[in-house]
CSV table of N, CA and C in Angstrom, one decimal:
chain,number,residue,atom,x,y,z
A,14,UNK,N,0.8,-1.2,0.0
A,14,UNK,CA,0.0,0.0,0.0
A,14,UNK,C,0.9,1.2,0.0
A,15,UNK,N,0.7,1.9,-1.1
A,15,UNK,CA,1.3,3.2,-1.0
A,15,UNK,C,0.4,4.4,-1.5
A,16,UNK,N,1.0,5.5,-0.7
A,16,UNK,CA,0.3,7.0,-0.7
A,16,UNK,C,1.1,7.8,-1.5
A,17,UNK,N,0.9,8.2,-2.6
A,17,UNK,CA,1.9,9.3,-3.7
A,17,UNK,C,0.8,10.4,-4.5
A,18,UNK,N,1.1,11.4,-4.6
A,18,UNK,CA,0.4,12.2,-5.4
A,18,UNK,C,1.0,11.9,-6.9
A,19,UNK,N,-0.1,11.8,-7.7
A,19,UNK,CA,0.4,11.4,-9.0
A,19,UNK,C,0.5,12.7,-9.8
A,20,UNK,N,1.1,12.6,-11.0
A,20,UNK,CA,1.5,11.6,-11.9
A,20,UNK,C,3.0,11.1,-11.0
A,21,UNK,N,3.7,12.9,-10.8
A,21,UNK,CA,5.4,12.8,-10.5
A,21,UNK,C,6.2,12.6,-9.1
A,22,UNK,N,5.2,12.5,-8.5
A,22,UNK,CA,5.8,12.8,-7.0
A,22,UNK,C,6.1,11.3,-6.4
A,23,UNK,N,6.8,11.8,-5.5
A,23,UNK,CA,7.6,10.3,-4.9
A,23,UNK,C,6.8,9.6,-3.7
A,24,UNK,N,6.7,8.4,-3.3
A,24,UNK,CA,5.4,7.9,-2.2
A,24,UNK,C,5.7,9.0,-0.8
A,25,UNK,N,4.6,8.9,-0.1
A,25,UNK,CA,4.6,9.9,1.4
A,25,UNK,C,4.5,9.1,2.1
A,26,UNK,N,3.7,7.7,1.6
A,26,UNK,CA,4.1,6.5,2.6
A,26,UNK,C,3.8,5.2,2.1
A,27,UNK,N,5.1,4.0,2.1
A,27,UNK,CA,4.5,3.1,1.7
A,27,UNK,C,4.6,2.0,2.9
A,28,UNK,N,3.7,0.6,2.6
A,28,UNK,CA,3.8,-0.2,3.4
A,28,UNK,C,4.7,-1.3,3.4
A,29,UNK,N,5.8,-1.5,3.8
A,29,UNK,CA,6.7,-2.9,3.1
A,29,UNK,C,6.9,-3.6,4.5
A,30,UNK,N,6.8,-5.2,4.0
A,30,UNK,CA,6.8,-6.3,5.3
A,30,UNK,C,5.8,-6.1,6.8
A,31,UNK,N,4.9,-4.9,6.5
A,31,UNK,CA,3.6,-5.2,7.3
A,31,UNK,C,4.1,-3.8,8.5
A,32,UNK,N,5.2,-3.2,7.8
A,32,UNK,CA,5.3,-1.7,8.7
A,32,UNK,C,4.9,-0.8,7.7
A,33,UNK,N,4.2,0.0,8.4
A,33,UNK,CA,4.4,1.6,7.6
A,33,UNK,C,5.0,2.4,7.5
A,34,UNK,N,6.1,2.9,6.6
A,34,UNK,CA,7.0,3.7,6.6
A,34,UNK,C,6.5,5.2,5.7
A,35,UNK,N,7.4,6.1,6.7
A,35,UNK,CA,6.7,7.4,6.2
A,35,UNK,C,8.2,8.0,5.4
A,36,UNK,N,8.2,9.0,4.2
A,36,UNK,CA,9.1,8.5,3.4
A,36,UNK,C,9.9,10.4,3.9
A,37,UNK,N,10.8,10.2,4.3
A,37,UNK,CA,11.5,11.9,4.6
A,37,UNK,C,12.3,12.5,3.3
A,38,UNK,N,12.6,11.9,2.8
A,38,UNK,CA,14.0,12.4,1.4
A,38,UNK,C,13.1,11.2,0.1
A,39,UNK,N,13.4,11.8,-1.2
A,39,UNK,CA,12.9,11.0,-2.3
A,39,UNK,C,13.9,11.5,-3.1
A,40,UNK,N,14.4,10.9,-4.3
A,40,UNK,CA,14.9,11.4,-5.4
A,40,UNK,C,13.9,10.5,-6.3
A,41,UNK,N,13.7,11.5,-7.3
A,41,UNK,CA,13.0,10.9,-8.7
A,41,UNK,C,11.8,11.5,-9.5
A,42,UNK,N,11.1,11.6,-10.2
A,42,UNK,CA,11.3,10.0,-10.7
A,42,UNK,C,12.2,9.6,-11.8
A,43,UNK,N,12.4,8.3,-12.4
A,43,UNK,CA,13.7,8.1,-13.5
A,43,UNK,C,12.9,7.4,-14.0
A,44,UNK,N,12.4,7.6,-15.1
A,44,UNK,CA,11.0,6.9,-15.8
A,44,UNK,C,12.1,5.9,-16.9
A,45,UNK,N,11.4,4.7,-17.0
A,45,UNK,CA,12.5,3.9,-18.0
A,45,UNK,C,11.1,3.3,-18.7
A,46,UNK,N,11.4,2.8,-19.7
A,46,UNK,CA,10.7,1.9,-20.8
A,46,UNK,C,11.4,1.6,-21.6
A,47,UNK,N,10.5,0.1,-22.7
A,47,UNK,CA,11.0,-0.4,-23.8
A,47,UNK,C,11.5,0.3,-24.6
A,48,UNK,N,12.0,-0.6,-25.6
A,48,UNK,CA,12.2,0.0,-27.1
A,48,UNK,C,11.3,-0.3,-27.5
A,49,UNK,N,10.4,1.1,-27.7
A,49,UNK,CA,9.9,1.2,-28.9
A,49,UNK,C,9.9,0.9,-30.1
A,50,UNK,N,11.1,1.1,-30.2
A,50,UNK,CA,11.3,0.2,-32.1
A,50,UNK,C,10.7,-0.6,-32.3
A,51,UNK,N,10.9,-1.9,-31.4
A,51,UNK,CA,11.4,-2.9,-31.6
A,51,UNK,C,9.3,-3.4,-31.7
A,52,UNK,N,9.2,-3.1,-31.0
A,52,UNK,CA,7.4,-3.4,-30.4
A,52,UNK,C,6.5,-2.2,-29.7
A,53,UNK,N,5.0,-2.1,-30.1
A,53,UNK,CA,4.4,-1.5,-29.8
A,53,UNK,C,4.5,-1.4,-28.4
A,54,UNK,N,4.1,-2.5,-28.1
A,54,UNK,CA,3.7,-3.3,-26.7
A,54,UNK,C,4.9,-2.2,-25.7
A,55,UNK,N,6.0,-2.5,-26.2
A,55,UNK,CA,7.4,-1.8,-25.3
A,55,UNK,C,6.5,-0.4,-24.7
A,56,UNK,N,6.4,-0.1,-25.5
A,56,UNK,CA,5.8,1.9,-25.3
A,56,UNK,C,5.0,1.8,-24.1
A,57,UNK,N,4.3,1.2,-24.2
A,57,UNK,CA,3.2,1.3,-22.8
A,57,UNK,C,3.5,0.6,-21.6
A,58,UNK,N,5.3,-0.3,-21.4
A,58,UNK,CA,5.7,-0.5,-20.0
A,58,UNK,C,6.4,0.3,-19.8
A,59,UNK,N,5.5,1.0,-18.7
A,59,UNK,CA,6.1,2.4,-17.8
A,59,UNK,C,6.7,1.4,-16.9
A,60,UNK,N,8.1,2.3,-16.1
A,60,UNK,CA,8.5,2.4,-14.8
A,60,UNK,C,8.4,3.7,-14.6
A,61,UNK,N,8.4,4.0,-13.3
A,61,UNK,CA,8.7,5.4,-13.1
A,61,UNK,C,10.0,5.2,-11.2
A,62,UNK,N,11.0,5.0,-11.7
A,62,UNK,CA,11.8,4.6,-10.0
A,62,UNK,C,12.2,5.8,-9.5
A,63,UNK,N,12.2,5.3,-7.8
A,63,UNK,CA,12.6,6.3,-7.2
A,63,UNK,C,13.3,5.9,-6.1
A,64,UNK,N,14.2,6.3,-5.8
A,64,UNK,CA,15.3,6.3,-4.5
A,64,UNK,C,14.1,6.8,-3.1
A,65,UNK,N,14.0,6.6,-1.9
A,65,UNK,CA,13.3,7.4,-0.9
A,65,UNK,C,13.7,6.1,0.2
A,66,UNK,N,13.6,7.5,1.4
A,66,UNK,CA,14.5,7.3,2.9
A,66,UNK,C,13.1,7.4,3.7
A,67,UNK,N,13.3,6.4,4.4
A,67,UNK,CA,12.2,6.5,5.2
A,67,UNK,C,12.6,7.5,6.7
A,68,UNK,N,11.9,7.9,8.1
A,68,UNK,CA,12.3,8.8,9.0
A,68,UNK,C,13.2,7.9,9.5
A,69,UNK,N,13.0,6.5,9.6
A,69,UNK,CA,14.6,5.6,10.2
A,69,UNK,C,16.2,6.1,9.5
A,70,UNK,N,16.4,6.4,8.4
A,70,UNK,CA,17.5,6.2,7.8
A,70,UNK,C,17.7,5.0,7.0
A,71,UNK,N,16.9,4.0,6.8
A,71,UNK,CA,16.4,3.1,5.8
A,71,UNK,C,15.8,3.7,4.5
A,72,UNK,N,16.7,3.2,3.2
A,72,UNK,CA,16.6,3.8,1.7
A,72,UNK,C,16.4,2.7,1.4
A,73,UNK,N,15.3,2.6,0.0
A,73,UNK,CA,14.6,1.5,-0.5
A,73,UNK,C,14.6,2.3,-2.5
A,74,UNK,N,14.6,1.3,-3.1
A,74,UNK,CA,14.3,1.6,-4.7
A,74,UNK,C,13.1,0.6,-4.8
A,75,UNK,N,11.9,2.1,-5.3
A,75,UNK,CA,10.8,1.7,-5.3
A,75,UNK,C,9.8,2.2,-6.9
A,76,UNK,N,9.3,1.2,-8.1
A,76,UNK,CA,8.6,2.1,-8.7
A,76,UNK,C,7.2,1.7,-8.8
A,77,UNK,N,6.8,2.7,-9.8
A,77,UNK,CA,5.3,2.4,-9.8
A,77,UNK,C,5.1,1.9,-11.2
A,78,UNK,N,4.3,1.1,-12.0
A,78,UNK,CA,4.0,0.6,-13.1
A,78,UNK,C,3.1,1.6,-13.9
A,79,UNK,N,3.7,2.5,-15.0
A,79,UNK,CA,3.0,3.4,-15.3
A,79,UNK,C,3.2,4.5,-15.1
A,80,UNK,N,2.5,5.4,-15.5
A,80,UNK,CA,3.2,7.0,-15.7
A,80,UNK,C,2.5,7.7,-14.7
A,81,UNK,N,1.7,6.8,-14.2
A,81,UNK,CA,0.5,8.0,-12.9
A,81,UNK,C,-0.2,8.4,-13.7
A,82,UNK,N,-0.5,8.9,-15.0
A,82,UNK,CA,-1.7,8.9,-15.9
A,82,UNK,C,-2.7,8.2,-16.6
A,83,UNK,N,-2.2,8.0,-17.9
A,83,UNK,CA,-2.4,6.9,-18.6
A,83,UNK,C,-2.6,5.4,-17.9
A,84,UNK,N,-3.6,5.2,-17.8
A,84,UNK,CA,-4.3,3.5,-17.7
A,84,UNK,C,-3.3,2.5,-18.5
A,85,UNK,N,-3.0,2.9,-19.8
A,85,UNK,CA,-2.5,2.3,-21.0
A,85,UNK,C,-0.9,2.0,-20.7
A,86,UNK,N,-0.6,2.9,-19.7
A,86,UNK,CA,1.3,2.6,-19.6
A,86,UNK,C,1.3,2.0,-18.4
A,87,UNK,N,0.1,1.1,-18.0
A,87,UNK,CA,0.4,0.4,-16.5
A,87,UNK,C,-0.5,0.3,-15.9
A,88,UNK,N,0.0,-0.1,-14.7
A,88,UNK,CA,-1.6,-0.4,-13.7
A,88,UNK,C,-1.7,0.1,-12.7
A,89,UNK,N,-0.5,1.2,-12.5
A,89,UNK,CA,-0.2,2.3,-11.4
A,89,UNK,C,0.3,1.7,-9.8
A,90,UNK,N,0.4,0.2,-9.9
A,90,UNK,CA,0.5,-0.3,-8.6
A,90,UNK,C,2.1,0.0,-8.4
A,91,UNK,N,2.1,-0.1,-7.2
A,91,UNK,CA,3.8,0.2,-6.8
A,91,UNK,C,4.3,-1.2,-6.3
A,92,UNK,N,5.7,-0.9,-6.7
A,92,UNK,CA,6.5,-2.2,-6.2
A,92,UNK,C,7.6,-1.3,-5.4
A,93,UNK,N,8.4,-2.9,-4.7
A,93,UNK,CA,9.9,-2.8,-3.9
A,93,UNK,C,10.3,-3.2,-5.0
A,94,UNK,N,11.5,-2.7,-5.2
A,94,UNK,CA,12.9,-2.8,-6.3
A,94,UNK,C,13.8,-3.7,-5.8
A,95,UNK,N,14.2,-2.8,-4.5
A,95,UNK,CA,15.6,-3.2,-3.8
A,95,UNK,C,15.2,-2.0,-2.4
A,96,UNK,N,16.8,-2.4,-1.8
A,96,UNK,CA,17.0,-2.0,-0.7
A,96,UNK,C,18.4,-1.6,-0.4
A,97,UNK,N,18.8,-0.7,-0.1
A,97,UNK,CA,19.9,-0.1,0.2
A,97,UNK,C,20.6,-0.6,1.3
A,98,UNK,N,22.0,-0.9,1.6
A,98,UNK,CA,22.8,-1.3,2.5
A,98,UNK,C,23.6,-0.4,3.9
């Protein structure tokens, strides 16, 4: 479960492993997709990733599927990426 104002902003709070973390620092977003060239299909898988610190000092790489707009570049749900050391 995550809380973000769409399209561009980074989450305010997401839920990972059944805590709620509230997000202090964000970098992003770094929107990536297919090649186009190559396939239609490519064009409409959005990422949009983002670096964010929660108030612990715990940083996570998190994106959302989709551009925050468009229905068609995704399904807007958010994922964990990774986790910072």
């Amino acid at each position: 479960e995550t809380v973000a104002l769409l399209p561009d902003h980074p989450p305010v709070t997401f839920t990972w492993r059944g805590v709620r973390r509230r997000v202090k620092r964000a970098d992003g977003p770094e929107r990536v997709f297919g090649e186009w060239w190559k396939r239609d299909a490519e064009l409409a898988a959005v990422r949009d990733y983002f670096q964010v610190e929660d108030e612990n000092g715990e940083r996570y790489w998190v994106y959302r599927a989709g551009d925050g707009e468009d229905a068609a570049t995704g399904s807007h749900k958010w994922f964990m990426h990774g986790i910072f050391g």
